[in-house]
Amino acid sequence: MFKALYLTQSDDRTLNCALTELDESQLPAGEVLVQVSHSTLNYKDGLAITGKAPVVRSFPMVPGIDFAGTVLESSDPRYKQGDAVILNGWGVGETHWGGLAQKARVKADWLVPMPAGMTAAKAMALGTAGYTAMLCVMRLQQQGITPDQGPVLVTGANGGVGTIAIALLSRLGYTVHASTGRMHEAEHLKALGASELVDRATLSGPGKPLQKERWAAAVDSVGSHTLANVCASIKYGGAVAACGLAQGMDFPASVAPFILRGVTLAGVDSVMAPYARRAQAWARLVSELPAEVLASNTETIKLADAPAVAAKLLQGQVRGRVVVDVNA
Ligand code: NDP
């Protein structure tokens, strides 16, 4: 038996989330059985656990889109007992039982070997949010954005993607501006590497199709009017890596920035990203993000506390990242 968070839906579609004990035989099919040591809470986990959006596609479900742990059994030659592994996405925690549990059984294709220099706890202090932040940075670099072109804006600055994106960009030499609704967190954001703060209220309402050219590029995890205003404020030839919808899924924008300033809107998806890009992102996270950044940006909780913290996360009351020690 092992402990897991367990989501069920009643006939009237009311969601119930309970800490329960499951038997290994109940786990879904997959080539690799993993002893999970740490998981995490991302925005999507918050949606799944609270039922605020239909993230979970089948019930009962063990939530958790990320985990890190050690292989217990594998029928795939790429993994053997004792190997340390990371999992992010692939519908785990949405359509396939996930990481907020002490054990998980998944497809070998979904795993990434733990890179040398990374631990399970550190990997989950990054989680999908941190790995996505790196995918966004990689996307801006692919677009040829270099530090000399001007400041880079990070929206949703106090969130998981936002905090890690600030830290990564500033360590690569970019000048980073941080858009936030929590100006009182200025000290933390500046310690991560932001040089200037932007009140998110100045970006969250309807704006003009073309605005003053302020930023060479942006990492946006907010969407909606914020993304539209950010695109309208990008310098000629710049780029925006768009990965999130914390404000909304809509995009009330015009084509003006794209056709008059040659701005690129680059979408970033972590869930189905191919293996080679994942492995590259994880390798870069090891070498480019010092451990002390993760320590100052992370709160560690017990599995039993995950439902309460998930609700706080959706209310914008969590700063940075949350690691779940599933054995605590
Ligand atoms: P967090 O909850 O950790 O961070 C979101 C941040 O967005 C908050 O901390 C807050 O920052 C800001 N925010 C919240 N509500 C609003 C609002 N109404 N208007 C403007 N800003 C708001 O989430 P994550 O960092 O884990 O994820 C961020 C987004 O990115 C989510 O939408 C998530 O689904 C998406 N995502 C997408 C991925 C992909 O593969 N494309 C992968 C990972 C995440 P502050 O308080 O500083 O304003």
XYZ file of C-alpha atoms and ligand atoms in Angstrom:
376
model
C 0.000 0.000 0.000
C 1.109 3.569 -0.574
C -0.234 7.051 0.180
C -1.750 9.193 -2.548
C -4.000 12.160 -3.089
C -7.149 10.796 -4.707
C -9.674 12.815 -6.701
C -13.205 11.506 -7.169
C -16.275 13.082 -8.704
C -19.798 12.466 -7.430
C -22.900 12.157 -9.647
C -23.601 15.895 -9.317
C -19.964 16.528 -10.479
C -18.802 17.677 -7.037
C -15.071 17.038 -6.717
C -13.633 15.336 -3.659
C -9.921 15.280 -2.860
C -8.720 12.947 -0.088
C -5.448 11.544 1.168
C -5.869 7.807 0.823
C -3.994 4.483 0.732
C -3.847 2.650 -2.579
C -2.554 -0.745 -3.582
C 0.218 -1.024 -6.175
C -2.061 -3.295 -8.256
C -4.434 -0.340 -8.759
C -1.802 1.705 -10.614
C -2.352 2.188 -14.348
C -0.322 0.322 -16.973
C 3.196 1.465 -17.858
C 6.683 0.060 -18.261
C 8.246 1.775 -15.263
C 7.210 1.695 -11.587
C 8.689 4.612 -9.645
C 9.106 5.172 -5.910
C 8.241 8.860 -5.807
C 10.202 10.928 -3.321
C 9.061 14.452 -4.227
C 6.321 16.079 -6.245
C 5.231 19.681 -6.534
C 2.313 22.051 -7.026
C 2.002 23.957 -10.290
C -0.862 26.194 -11.388
C -2.367 23.233 -13.283
C -2.244 21.072 -10.148
C -4.131 23.842 -8.355
C -6.817 23.727 -11.042
C -6.988 19.915 -10.868
C -7.154 19.636 -7.076
C -9.699 22.416 -6.583
C -11.727 21.529 -9.711
C -11.626 25.194 -10.842
C -11.024 24.064 -14.433
C -11.592 20.687 -16.110
C -7.941 19.644 -16.073
C -8.727 16.098 -14.910
C -10.179 14.090 -17.778
C -11.100 10.861 -15.977
C -11.941 9.844 -12.422
C -10.755 8.582 -10.024
C -7.446 10.398 -10.544
C -4.226 10.806 -8.623
C -3.229 14.437 -9.386
C 0.313 15.726 -9.836
C 1.789 16.646 -13.238
C 5.371 16.246 -11.952
C 7.370 13.796 -9.883
C 10.932 12.795 -9.121
C 11.991 9.478 -7.666
C 13.743 6.159 -8.121
C 12.886 3.298 -10.443
C 11.573 0.222 -8.601
C 10.826 -1.952 -11.643
C 11.237 -1.467 -15.372
C 10.414 -3.606 -18.398
C 12.083 -1.006 -20.640
C 15.832 -1.401 -21.309
C 16.425 2.360 -20.903
C 15.705 2.213 -17.153
C 16.710 -0.160 -14.378
C 16.002 -0.473 -10.661
C 17.644 2.340 -8.707
C 17.787 4.890 -11.561
C 16.785 8.402 -10.538
C 14.179 9.917 -12.857
C 12.045 13.020 -13.414
C 8.617 13.231 -14.994
C 6.885 16.368 -16.281
C 3.590 16.469 -18.135
C 2.445 14.034 -20.833
C -1.056 14.182 -19.318
C 0.126 12.609 -16.063
C -2.146 13.916 -13.289
C -4.775 14.685 -15.964
C -5.507 11.445 -17.841
C -2.992 9.088 -16.163
C -2.441 8.771 -12.373
C 0.147 11.303 -11.288
C 2.889 12.309 -8.923
C 1.119 13.375 -5.710
C 1.615 9.843 -4.396
C 4.371 7.637 -3.076
C 4.332 5.441 -6.192
C 3.584 5.939 -9.888
C 3.621 3.684 -12.933
C 4.253 5.438 -16.270
C 5.505 4.964 -19.808
C 9.280 4.898 -20.162
C 9.013 7.459 -22.984
C 7.707 10.025 -20.513
C 10.711 9.911 -18.177
C 13.895 11.953 -18.214
C 16.950 10.554 -16.391
C 17.928 12.747 -13.431
C 20.860 14.824 -14.715
C 24.142 14.644 -12.753
C 24.165 17.423 -10.176
C 20.371 17.410 -9.720
C 18.450 15.883 -6.787
C 14.778 14.922 -6.574
C 14.051 17.826 -4.210
C 15.813 20.357 -6.468
C 14.116 18.939 -9.565
C 10.747 19.504 -7.939
C 11.764 22.987 -6.737
C 11.865 23.590 -10.496
C 9.084 21.237 -11.654
C 7.050 21.932 -14.772
C 7.112 25.649 -13.920
C 10.916 25.841 -13.867
C 11.375 23.575 -16.856
C 8.845 25.731 -18.761
C 10.708 28.885 -17.755
C 13.820 27.345 -19.333
C 11.843 26.392 -22.485
C 10.751 30.059 -22.705
C 14.339 31.292 -22.363
C 15.442 28.790 -25.021
C 12.655 30.042 -27.302
C 13.754 33.677 -26.935
C 17.359 32.692 -27.620
C 16.222 30.789 -30.745
C 14.629 34.053 -31.870
C 18.027 35.732 -31.559
C 17.213 37.857 -28.509
C 20.490 38.935 -26.873
C 21.084 40.991 -23.703
C 22.304 44.060 -25.647
C 18.899 44.496 -27.334
C 17.213 45.840 -24.200
C 15.280 44.705 -21.132
C 13.183 41.520 -21.035
C 9.834 41.601 -19.218
C 8.646 38.652 -17.117
C 4.929 38.671 -16.239
C 3.396 36.681 -13.364
C 6.701 37.494 -11.702
C 6.052 35.948 -8.276
C 4.744 32.699 -9.743
C 6.622 29.485 -10.445
C 7.372 30.214 -14.103
C 7.972 33.900 -13.363
C 10.478 33.535 -10.530
C 12.566 30.928 -12.336
C 12.466 32.904 -15.611
C 13.755 36.011 -13.801
C 16.599 34.043 -12.225
C 17.579 32.355 -15.503
C 17.451 35.498 -17.643
C 19.402 37.642 -15.211
C 22.136 34.993 -14.929
C 22.406 35.015 -18.733
C 23.115 38.746 -18.585
C 19.685 40.105 -19.543
C 18.231 43.158 -17.826
C 14.969 41.839 -16.366
C 11.812 43.798 -15.599
C 9.203 41.999 -13.487
C 5.441 42.565 -13.776
C 3.612 41.713 -10.570
C 0.495 42.357 -8.533
C 2.602 41.939 -5.404
C 4.852 45.004 -5.363
C 5.588 44.249 -1.676
C 7.664 41.268 -2.892
C 10.117 43.677 -4.545
C 13.012 42.535 -2.353
C 12.585 38.874 -3.352
C 12.158 39.697 -7.055
C 15.257 41.897 -7.014
C 17.240 39.209 -5.210
C 16.263 36.797 -7.987
C 17.606 39.246 -10.571
C 14.887 41.759 -11.542
C 16.153 45.322 -11.838
C 12.781 47.050 -12.210
C 9.205 46.251 -11.171
C 6.079 46.944 -13.231
C 2.681 47.038 -11.505
C 0.637 44.385 -13.300
C -2.452 46.656 -13.131
C -0.798 48.850 -15.790
C -0.874 45.892 -18.215
C -4.063 44.040 -17.297
C -6.711 46.249 -18.946
C -7.545 46.967 -22.603
C -4.741 48.959 -24.305
C -3.743 50.485 -27.641
C -2.653 48.154 -30.486
C 0.789 49.778 -30.606
C 2.402 51.303 -27.535
C 5.790 52.750 -26.591
C 8.576 50.250 -27.408
C 9.742 49.220 -23.927
C 11.062 45.664 -23.994
C 13.216 43.633 -26.378
C 11.362 40.487 -25.353
C 9.076 38.976 -22.740
C 8.200 35.743 -20.971
C 4.444 35.773 -20.403
C 2.594 33.333 -18.137
C -0.494 35.544 -17.824
C -2.234 35.797 -21.231
C -5.342 37.934 -21.884
C -4.986 41.763 -21.975
C -1.561 41.483 -20.357
C -0.185 39.493 -23.300
C -1.850 41.897 -25.751
C -0.289 44.942 -24.031
C 3.082 43.221 -23.801
C 3.077 42.428 -27.546
C 2.123 46.068 -28.227
C 5.145 47.255 -26.185
C 7.849 45.014 -27.674
C 10.662 46.731 -29.595
C 11.020 46.336 -33.344
C 12.029 42.733 -34.187
C 11.547 41.468 -30.631
C 9.797 38.343 -29.355
C 7.392 37.131 -26.676
C 7.470 33.585 -25.312
C 3.846 32.910 -24.279
C 3.192 29.952 -21.995
C 0.354 30.749 -19.608
C -3.118 32.014 -18.831
C -3.099 33.157 -15.195
C -5.189 36.203 -16.160
C -7.182 34.448 -18.893
C -7.123 32.278 -21.966
C -8.323 35.095 -24.225
C -5.985 37.170 -26.373
C -7.708 40.490 -27.145
C -4.975 41.849 -29.407
C -4.380 43.267 -32.889
C -1.894 42.147 -35.534
C -0.188 45.571 -35.446
C 2.914 44.503 -33.436
C 3.467 41.531 -35.751
C 3.019 43.270 -39.112
C 4.397 46.729 -38.253
C 7.215 45.850 -35.858
C 8.031 42.291 -36.915
C 7.385 41.037 -33.382
C 7.305 37.254 -32.938
C 4.765 35.607 -30.654
C 6.377 32.279 -29.792
C 4.184 29.676 -28.107
C 5.716 27.406 -25.488
C 4.279 24.032 -24.474
C 5.917 21.837 -21.891
C 3.444 18.946 -21.770
C 4.153 17.308 -25.134
C 7.633 18.781 -25.699
C 9.896 16.211 -27.401
C 12.478 14.331 -25.356
C 15.540 16.084 -26.811
C 14.234 19.532 -25.823
C 13.322 18.319 -22.312
C 16.742 16.782 -21.783
C 18.416 19.984 -23.012
C 16.248 22.125 -20.728
C 17.029 19.957 -17.682
C 20.763 19.927 -18.450
C 20.758 23.717 -18.700
C 18.787 24.053 -15.445
C 21.562 22.147 -13.651
C 24.327 24.349 -14.963
C 22.618 27.750 -15.033
C 20.634 27.950 -11.792
C 22.527 28.052 -8.498
C 21.101 25.960 -5.630
C 20.672 29.031 -3.405
C 18.157 30.508 -5.877
C 15.989 27.416 -5.511
C 16.323 27.385 -1.719
C 15.137 30.977 -1.347
C 12.259 30.445 -3.770
C 10.816 27.192 -2.403
C 8.474 26.097 0.376
C 8.320 22.356 1.191
C 5.028 20.844 2.359
C 3.568 17.437 3.267
C 1.256 15.491 0.955
C -1.641 16.044 3.379
C -1.224 19.828 3.080
C -1.321 19.873 -0.738
C -5.101 20.536 -1.114
C -4.990 23.629 1.133
C -1.841 24.988 -0.508
C -3.293 24.319 -3.993
C -6.233 26.599 -3.144
C -3.827 29.307 -1.904
C -1.793 29.006 -5.106
C -4.833 29.746 -7.259
C -5.592 32.765 -5.072
C -2.136 34.166 -5.851
C -0.990 33.666 -2.248
C 1.991 31.441 -2.977
C 5.351 32.993 -3.865
C 7.710 30.976 -6.040
C 7.593 27.204 -5.899
C 6.070 24.526 -3.665
C 7.746 21.131 -3.248
C 5.665 18.257 -1.881
C 7.637 15.726 0.169
C 5.320 12.760 -0.406
C 6.940 10.749 2.397
C 6.712 13.431 5.106
P 1.680 30.404 -10.355
O 0.335 30.389 -9.741
O 2.850 29.966 -9.577
O 1.991 31.874 -10.894
C 1.066 32.634 -11.605
C 1.371 34.105 -11.308
O 0.597 34.895 -12.223
C 0.934 34.548 -9.922
O 1.909 34.315 -8.959
C 0.705 36.043 -10.139
O 1.955 36.714 -10.074
C 0.208 36.105 -11.595
N -1.253 36.197 -11.666
C -2.171 35.422 -11.035
N -3.410 35.806 -11.330
C -3.293 36.855 -12.180
C -4.229 37.705 -12.845
N -5.547 37.551 -12.691
N -3.735 38.682 -13.627
C -2.416 38.870 -13.797
N -1.485 38.099 -13.186
C -1.921 37.101 -12.408
O 1.562 29.549 -11.708
P 2.723 28.881 -12.598
O 3.884 29.794 -12.631
O 2.851 27.460 -12.220
O 2.008 28.921 -14.023
C 1.759 30.192 -14.638
C 0.903 29.994 -15.884
O 1.660 29.294 -16.856
C -0.378 29.201 -15.662
O -1.401 29.731 -16.460
C 0.009 27.814 -16.131
O -1.101 27.067 -16.548
C 0.936 28.148 -17.272
N 1.887 27.090 -17.573
C 1.930 26.617 -18.853
C 2.824 25.666 -19.203
C 2.898 25.237 -20.626
O 3.368 24.133 -20.904
N 2.505 26.076 -21.566
C 3.684 25.025 -18.214
C 3.649 25.664 -16.903
C 2.741 26.637 -16.609
P 2.112 38.129 -9.286
O 1.515 37.917 -7.949
O 3.570 38.385 -9.273
O 1.331 39.125 -10.115
